Tab-separated table of C-alpha atoms (C1' of nucleotides) in Angstrom:
chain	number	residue	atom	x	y	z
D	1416	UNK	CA	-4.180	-27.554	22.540
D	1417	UNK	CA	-1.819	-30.789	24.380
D	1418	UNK	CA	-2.492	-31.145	27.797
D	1419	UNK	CA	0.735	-29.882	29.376
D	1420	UNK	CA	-1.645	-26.526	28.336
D	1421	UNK	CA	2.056	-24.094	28.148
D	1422	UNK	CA	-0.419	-21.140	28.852
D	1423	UNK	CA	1.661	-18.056	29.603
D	1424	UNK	CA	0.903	-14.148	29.662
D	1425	UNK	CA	2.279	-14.552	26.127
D	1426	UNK	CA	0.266	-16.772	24.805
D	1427	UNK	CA	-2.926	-15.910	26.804
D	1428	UNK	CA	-1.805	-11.898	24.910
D	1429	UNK	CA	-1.521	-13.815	21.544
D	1430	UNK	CA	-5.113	-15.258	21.958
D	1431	UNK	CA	-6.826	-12.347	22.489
D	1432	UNK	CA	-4.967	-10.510	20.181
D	1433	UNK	CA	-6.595	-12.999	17.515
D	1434	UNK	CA	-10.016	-12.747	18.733
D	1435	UNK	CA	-10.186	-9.108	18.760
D	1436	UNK	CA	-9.001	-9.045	15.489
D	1437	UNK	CA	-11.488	-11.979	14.378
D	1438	UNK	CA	-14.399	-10.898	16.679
D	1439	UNK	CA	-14.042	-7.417	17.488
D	1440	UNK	CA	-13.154	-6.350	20.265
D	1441	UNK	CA	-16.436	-6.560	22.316
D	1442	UNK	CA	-16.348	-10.572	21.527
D	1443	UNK	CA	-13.781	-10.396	24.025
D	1444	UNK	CA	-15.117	-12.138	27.231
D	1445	UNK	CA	-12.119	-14.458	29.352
D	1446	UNK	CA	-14.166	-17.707	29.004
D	1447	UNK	CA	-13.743	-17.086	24.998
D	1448	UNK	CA	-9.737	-16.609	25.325
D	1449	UNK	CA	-9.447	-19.386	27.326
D	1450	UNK	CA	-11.537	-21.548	24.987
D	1451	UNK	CA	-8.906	-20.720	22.192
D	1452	UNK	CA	-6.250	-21.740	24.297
D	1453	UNK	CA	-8.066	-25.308	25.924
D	1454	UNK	CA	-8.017	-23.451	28.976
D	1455	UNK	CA	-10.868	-22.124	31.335
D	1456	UNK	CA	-11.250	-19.258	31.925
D	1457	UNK	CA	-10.446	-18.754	35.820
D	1458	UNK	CA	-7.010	-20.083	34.825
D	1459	UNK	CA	-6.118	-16.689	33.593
D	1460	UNK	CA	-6.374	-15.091	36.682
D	1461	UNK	CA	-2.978	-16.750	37.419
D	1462	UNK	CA	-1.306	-14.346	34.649
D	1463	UNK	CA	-3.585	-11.236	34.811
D	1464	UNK	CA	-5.007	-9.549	37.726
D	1465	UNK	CA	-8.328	-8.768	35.383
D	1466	UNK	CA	-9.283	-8.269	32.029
D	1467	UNK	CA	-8.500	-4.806	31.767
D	1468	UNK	CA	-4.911	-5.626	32.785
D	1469	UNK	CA	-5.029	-8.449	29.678
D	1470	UNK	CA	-6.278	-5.585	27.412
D	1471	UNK	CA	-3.830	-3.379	28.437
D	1472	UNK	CA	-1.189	-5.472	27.648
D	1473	UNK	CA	-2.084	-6.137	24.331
D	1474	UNK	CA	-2.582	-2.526	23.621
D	1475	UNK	CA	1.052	-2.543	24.473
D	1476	UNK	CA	1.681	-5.040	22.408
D	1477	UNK	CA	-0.097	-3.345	19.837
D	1478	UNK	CA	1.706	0.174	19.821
D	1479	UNK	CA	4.749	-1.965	19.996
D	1480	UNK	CA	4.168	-3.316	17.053
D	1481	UNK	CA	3.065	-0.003	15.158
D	1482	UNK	CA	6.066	1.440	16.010
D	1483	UNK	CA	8.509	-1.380	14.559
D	1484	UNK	CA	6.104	-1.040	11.455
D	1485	UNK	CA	6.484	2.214	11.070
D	1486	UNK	CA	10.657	2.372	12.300
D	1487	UNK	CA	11.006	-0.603	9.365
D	1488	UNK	CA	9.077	1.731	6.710
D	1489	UNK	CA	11.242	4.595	7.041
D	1490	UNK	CA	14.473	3.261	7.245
D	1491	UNK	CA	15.091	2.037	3.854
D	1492	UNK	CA	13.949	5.792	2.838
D	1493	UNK	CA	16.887	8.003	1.455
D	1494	UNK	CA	15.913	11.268	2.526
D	1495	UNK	CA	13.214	13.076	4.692
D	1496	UNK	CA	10.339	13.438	2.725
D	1497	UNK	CA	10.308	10.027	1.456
D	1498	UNK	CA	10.248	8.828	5.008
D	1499	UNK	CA	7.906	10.864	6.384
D	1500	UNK	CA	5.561	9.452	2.810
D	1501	UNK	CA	7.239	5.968	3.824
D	1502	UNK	CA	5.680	6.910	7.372
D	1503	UNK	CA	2.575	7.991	6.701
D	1504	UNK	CA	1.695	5.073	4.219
D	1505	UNK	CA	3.178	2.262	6.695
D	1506	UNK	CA	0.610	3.788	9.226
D	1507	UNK	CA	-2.530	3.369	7.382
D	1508	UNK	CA	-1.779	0.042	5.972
D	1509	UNK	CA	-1.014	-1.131	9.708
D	1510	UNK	CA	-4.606	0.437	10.587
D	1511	UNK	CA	-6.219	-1.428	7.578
D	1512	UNK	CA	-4.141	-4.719	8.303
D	1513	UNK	CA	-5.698	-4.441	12.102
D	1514	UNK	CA	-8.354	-2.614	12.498
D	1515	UNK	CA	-10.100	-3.584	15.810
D	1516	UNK	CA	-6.353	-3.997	17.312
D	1517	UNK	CA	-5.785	-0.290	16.184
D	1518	UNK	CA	-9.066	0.850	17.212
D	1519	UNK	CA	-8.942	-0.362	21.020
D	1520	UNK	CA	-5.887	1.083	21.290
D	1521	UNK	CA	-5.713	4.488	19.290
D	1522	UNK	CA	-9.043	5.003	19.549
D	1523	UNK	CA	-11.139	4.189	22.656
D	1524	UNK	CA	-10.992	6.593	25.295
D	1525	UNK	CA	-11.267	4.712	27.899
D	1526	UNK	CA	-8.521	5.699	30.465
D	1527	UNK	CA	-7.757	2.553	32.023
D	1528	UNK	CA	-6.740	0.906	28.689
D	1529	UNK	CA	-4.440	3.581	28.349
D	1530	UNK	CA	-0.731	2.828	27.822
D	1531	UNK	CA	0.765	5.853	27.880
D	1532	UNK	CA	4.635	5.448	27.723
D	1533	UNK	CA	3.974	2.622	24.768
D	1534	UNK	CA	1.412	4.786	23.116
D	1535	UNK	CA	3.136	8.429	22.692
D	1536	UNK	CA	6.078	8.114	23.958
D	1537	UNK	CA	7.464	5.264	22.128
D	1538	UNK	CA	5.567	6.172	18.774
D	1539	UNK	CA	6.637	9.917	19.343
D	1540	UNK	CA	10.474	9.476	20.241
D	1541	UNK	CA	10.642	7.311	16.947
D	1542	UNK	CA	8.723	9.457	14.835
D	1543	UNK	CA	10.053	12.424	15.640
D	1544	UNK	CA	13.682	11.965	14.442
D	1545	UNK	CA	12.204	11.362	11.284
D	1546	UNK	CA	9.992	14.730	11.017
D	1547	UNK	CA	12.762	16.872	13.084
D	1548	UNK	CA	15.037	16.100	9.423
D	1549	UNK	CA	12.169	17.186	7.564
D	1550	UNK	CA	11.464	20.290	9.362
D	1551	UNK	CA	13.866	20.847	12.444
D	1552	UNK	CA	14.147	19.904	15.761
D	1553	UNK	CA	12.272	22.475	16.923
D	1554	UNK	CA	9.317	22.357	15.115
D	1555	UNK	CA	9.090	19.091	15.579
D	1556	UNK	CA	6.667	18.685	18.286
D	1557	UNK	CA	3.811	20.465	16.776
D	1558	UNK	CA	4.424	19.167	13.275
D	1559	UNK	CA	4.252	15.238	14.642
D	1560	UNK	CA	0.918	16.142	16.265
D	1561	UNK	CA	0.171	17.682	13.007
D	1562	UNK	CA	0.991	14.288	11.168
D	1563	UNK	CA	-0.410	12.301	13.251
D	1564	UNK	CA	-4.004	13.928	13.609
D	1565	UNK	CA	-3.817	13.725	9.745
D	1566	UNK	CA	-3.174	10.362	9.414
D	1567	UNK	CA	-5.205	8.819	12.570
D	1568	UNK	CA	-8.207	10.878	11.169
D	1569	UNK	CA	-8.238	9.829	7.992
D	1570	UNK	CA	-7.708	6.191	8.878
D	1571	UNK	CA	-10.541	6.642	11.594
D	1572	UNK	CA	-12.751	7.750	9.427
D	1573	UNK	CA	-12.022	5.233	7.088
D	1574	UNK	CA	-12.982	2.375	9.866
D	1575	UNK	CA	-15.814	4.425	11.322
D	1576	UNK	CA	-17.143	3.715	7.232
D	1577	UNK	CA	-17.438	7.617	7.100
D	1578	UNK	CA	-16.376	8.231	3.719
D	1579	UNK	CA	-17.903	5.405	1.820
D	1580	UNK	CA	-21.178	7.945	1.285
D	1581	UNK	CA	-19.044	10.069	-0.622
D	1582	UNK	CA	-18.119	7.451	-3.077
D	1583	UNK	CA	-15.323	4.857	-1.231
D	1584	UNK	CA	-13.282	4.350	-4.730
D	1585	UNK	CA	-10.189	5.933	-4.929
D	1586	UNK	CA	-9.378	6.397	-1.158
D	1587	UNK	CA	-5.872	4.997	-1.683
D	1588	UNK	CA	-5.455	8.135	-3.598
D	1589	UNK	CA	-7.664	10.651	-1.497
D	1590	UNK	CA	-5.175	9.776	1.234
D	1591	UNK	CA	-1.477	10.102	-0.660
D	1592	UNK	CA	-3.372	13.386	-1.791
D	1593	UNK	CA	-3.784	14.188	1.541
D	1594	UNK	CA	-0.453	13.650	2.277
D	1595	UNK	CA	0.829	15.657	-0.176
D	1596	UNK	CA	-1.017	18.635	0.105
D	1597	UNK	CA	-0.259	18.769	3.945
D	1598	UNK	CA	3.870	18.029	3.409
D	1599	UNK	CA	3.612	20.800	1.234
D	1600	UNK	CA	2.108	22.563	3.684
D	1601	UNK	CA	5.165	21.485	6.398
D	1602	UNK	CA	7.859	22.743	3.999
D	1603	UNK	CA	6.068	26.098	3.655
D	1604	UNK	CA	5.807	26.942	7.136
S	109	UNK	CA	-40.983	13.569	36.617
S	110	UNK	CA	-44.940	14.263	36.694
S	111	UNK	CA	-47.221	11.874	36.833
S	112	UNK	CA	-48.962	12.185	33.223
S	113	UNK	CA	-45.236	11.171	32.204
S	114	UNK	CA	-44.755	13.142	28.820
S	115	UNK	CA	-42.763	10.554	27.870
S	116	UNK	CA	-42.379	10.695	23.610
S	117	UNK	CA	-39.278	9.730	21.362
S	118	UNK	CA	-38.379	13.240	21.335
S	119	UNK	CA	-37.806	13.442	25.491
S	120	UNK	CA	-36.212	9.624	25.019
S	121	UNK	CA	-33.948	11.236	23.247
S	122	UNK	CA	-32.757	13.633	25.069
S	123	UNK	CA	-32.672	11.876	28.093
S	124	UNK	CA	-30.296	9.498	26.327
S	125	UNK	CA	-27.928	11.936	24.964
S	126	UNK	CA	-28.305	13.809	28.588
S	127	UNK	CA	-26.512	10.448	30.081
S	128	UNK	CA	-24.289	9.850	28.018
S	129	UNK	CA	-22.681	13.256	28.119
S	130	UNK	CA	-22.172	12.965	31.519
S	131	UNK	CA	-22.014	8.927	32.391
S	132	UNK	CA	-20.407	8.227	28.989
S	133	UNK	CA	-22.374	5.825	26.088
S	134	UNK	CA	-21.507	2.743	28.453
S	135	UNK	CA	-22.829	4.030	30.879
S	136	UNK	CA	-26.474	4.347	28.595
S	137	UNK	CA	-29.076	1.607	29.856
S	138	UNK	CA	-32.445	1.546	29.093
S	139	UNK	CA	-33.839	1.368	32.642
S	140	UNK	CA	-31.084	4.695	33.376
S	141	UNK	CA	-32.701	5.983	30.316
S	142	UNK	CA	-36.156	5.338	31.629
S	143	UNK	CA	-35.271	6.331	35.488
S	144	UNK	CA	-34.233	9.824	34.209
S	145	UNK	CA	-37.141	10.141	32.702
S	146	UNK	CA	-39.753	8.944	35.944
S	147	UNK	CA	-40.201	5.908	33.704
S	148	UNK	CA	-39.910	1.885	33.943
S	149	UNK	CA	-37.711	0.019	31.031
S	150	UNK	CA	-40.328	-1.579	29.310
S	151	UNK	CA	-42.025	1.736	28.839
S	152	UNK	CA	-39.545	2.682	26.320
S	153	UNK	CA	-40.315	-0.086	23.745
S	154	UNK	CA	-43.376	1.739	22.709
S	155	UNK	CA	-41.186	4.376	21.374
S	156	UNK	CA	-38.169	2.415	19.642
S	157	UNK	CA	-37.679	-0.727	18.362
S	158	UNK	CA	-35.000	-1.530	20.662
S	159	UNK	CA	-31.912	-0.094	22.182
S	160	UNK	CA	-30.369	0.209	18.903
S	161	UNK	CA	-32.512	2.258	17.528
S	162	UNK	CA	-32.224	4.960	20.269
S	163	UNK	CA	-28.957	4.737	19.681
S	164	UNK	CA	-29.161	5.562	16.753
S	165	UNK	CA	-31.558	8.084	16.945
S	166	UNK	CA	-29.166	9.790	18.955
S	167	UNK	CA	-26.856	9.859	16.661
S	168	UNK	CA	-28.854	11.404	13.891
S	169	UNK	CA	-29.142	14.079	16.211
S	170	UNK	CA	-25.662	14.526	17.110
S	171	UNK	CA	-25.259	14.759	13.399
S	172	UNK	CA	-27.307	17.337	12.903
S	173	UNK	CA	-26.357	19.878	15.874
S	174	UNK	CA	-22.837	19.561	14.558
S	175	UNK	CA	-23.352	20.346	11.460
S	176	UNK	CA	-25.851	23.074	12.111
S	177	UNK	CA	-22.777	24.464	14.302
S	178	UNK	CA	-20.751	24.307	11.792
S	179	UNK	CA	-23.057	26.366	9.220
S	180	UNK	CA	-23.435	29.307	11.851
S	181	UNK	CA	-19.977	29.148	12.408
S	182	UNK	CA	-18.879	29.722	8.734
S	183	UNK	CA	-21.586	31.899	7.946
S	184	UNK	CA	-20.864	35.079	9.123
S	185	UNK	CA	-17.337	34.847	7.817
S	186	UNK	CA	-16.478	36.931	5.157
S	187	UNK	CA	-13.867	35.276	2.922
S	188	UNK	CA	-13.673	31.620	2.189
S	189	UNK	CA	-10.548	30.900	3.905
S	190	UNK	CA	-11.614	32.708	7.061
S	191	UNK	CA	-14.816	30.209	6.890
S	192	UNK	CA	-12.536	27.427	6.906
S	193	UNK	CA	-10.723	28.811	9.892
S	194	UNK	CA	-13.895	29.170	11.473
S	195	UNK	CA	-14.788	25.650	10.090
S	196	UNK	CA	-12.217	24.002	12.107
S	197	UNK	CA	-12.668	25.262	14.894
S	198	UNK	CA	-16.319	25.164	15.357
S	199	UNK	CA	-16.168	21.268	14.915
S	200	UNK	CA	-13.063	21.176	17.697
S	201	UNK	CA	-15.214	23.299	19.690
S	202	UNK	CA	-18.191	20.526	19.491
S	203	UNK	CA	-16.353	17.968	20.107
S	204	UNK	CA	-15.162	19.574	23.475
S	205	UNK	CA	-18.377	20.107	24.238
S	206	UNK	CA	-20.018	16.882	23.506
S	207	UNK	CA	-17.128	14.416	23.565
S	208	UNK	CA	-19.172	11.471	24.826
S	209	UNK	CA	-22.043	12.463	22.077
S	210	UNK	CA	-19.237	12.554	19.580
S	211	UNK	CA	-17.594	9.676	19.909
S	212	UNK	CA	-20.436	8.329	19.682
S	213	UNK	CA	-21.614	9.345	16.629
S	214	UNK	CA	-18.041	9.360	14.785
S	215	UNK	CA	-15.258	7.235	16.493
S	216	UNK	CA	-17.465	3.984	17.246
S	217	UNK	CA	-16.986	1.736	13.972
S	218	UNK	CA	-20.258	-0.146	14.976
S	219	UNK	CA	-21.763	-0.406	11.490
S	220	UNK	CA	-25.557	-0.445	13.263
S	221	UNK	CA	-25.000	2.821	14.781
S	222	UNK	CA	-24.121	4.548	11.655
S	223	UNK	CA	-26.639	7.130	10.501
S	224	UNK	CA	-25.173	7.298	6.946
S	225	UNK	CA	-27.531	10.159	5.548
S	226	UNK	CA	-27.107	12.284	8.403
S	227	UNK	CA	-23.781	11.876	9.351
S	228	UNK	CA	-21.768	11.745	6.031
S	229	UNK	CA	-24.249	13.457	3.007
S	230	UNK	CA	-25.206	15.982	5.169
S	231	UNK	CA	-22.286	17.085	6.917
S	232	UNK	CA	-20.346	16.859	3.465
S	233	UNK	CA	-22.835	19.096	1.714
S	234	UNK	CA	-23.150	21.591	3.920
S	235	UNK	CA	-19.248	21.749	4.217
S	236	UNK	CA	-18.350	21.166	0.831
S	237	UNK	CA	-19.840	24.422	-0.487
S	238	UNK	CA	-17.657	26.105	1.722
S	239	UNK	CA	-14.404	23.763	0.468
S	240	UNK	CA	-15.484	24.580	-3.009
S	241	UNK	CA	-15.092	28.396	-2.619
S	242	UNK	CA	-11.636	28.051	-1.258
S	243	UNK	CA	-10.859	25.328	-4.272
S	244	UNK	CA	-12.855	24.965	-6.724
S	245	UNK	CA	-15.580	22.484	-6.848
S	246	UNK	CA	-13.539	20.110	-9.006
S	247	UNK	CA	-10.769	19.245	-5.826
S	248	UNK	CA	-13.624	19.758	-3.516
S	249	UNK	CA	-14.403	16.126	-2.675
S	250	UNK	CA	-10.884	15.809	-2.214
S	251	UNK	CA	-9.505	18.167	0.141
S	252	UNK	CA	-12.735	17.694	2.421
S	253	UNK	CA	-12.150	14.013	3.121
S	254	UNK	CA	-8.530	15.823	4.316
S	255	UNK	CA	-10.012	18.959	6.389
S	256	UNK	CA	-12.327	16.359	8.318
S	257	UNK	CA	-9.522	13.531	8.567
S	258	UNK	CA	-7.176	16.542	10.059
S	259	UNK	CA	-9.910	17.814	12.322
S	260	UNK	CA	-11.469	14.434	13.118
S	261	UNK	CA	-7.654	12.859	13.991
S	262	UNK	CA	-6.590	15.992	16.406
S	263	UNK	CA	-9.724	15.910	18.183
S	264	UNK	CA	-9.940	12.145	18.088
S	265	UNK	CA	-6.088	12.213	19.504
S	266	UNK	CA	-6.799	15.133	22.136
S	267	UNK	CA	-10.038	12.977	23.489
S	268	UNK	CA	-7.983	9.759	23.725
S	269	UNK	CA	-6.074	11.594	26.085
S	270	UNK	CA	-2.796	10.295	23.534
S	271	UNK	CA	-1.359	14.123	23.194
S	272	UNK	CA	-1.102	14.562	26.939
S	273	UNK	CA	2.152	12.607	27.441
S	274	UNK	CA	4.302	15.215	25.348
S	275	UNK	CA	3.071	18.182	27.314
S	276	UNK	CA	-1.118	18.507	27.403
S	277	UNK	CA	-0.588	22.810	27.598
S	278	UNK	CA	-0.412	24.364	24.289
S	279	UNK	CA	-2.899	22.154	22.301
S	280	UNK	CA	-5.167	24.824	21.177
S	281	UNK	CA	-2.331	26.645	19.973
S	282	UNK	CA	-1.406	23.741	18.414
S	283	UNK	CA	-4.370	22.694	16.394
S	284	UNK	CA	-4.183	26.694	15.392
S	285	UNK	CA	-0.956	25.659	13.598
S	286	UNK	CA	-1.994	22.638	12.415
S	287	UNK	CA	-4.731	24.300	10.202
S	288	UNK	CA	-2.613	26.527	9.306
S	289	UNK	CA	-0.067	24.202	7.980
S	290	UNK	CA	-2.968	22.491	6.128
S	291	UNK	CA	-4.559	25.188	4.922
S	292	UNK	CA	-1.219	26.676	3.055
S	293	UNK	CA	-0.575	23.355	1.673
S	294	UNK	CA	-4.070	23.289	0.389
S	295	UNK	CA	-3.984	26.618	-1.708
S	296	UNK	CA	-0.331	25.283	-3.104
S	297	UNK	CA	-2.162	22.430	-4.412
L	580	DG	C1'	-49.357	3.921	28.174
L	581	DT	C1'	-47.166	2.247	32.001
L	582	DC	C1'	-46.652	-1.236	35.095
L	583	DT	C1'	-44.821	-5.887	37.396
L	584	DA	C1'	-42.710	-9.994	36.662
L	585	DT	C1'	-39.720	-12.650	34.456
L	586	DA	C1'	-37.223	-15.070	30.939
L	587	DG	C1'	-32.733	-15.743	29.337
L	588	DA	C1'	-28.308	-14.815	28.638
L	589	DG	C1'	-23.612	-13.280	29.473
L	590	DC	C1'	-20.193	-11.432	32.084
L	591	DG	C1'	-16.200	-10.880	35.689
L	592	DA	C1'	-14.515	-12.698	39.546
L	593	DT	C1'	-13.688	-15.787	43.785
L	594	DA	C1'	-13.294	-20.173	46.654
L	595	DG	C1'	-11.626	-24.283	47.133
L	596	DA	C1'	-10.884	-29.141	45.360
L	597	DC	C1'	-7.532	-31.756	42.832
R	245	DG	C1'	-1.749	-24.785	37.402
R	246	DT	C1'	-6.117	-25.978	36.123
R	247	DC	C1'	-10.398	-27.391	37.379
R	248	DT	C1'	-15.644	-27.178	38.978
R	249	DA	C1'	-18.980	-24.646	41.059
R	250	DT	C1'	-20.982	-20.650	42.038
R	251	DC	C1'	-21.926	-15.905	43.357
R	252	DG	C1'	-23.655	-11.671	42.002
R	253	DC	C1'	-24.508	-8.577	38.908
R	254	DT	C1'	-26.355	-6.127	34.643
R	255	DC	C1'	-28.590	-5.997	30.698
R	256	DT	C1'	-32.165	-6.553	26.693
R	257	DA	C1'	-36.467	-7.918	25.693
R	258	DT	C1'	-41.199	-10.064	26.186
R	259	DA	C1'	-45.886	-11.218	28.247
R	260	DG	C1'	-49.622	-9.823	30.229
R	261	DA	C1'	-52.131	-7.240	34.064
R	262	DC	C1'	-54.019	-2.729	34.952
DNA sequence: GTCTATAGAGCGATAGAC
DNA sequence: GTCTATCGCTCTATAGAC
């Protein structure tokens, strides 16, 4: 950390991005991204109005990155099904690769974290080509929701340390299971 | 708030859960906790360890009025898949109802919350029997871990407010077809 | 069994010097 | 552009009087 500190709503993003993922999200306070950047902590108020504007942007960042994830997964993929597998795989192993990141944006409520056009609309508009080959254009919509509530739940669940009770072994395969018995379930509708 | 104050871990309790239904679980302090009850703070460290503990005490019992709605909700049903129907959406309906108490209990990842018995063994008894009728007991333990990841990932979605951007109306219906899907892909399997 | 008083800590945010 | 200093607030938890 030099002294000419090059602190920028990038890097100050970057930081916390770390920590959350480090410390969970609640070991989040200003004074501890600054610290990780050499910097105090009122000096952030020169790139973010709050925190809550910080957090929001890296919940931006975030879905952003999700959705690249998930767009370089199923591109390779020759035909529909095998993306929308491609898809749903790339999706947990983002979740399990950053879990608080996913979890303060996917999963807290909290409205003013919200980023909605990053969120949905950028996940859905990419995702949705991909299921509208599956299953056509115009059962798209609902089927997306569909995937998505099947995948974010079981990944949730997952974090939340829900299913370890039941015996954790084997998830890997409880999910592709999962998978499969619900694209099966697309294809008949 | 009378004066011989009636105050036992039972009404703690309850006062808890009462606040954070409607102030959310942030919102839960122990001196709110103790004001709704005509109490002081300090008052309520004769009845719990510390704020954790509450917590999680409130939990167990979020735990076990879902599940107990869920048993009612199946029971009258005649045929196993109709109980599954009725399965799903008894545990959207509680989540509508309580979506403060059940986040809570199942979307916060906070290991010292968790209520393992109460949450996972015996929610995943009570609805595995029902699973097993539709399946067989063998792909039981399977296909649950899917039925809750699809129910817990809508509802999950729908509470985080992350469906709204393609069109909020129609969500019920939605969730409808969503089981559906689901629930023909389960009997291929 | 409930109270007052208080310790002790952490936080977000602002003002103003440099 | 970063700093020091500080305000003001909230919270958990403890000690000890009543």
């Amino acid at each position: 950390m030099p002294y000419p500190s090059q602190v920028n709503a990038e890097t100050i993003v970057q930081a916390a991005a770390s920590l959350i993922e480090t410390h969970g999200a609640d070991g989040v306070s200003l004074s501890a991204v600054g610290a990780a950047l050499g910097v105090k902590a009122p000096s952030l108020y020169r790139y973010f109005d709050n925190k809550t504007a910080l957090l929001r942007a890296v919940n931006q960042q975030t879905a952003a990155r999700l959705t690249s994830a998930l767009v370089e997964a199923t591109e390779p993929e020759p035909d529909p099904a095998a993306k929308v597998m491609a898809m749903f795989r790339a999706y947990r192993a983002f979740a399990h690769a950053h879990p608080a990141l996913y979890s303060l944006a996917y999963l807290s409520g909290s409205p003013e974290l919200r980023v909605g056009e990053a969120v949905a609309d950028q996940f859905g508009a990419a995702m949705q080509g991909v299921i509208a080959e599956l299953v056509g254009a115009e059962r798209a919509l609902p089927v997306l929701r569909a995937v998505w509530a099947l995948a974010h739940g079981f990944v949730a669940l997952e974090l939340a340390g829900l299913f370890e009770r039941q015996g954790g072994a084997g998830l890997d395969a409880a999910y592709d299971e999962a998978v499969v018995l619900f694209v099966g379930g697309i294809r008949l509708g």
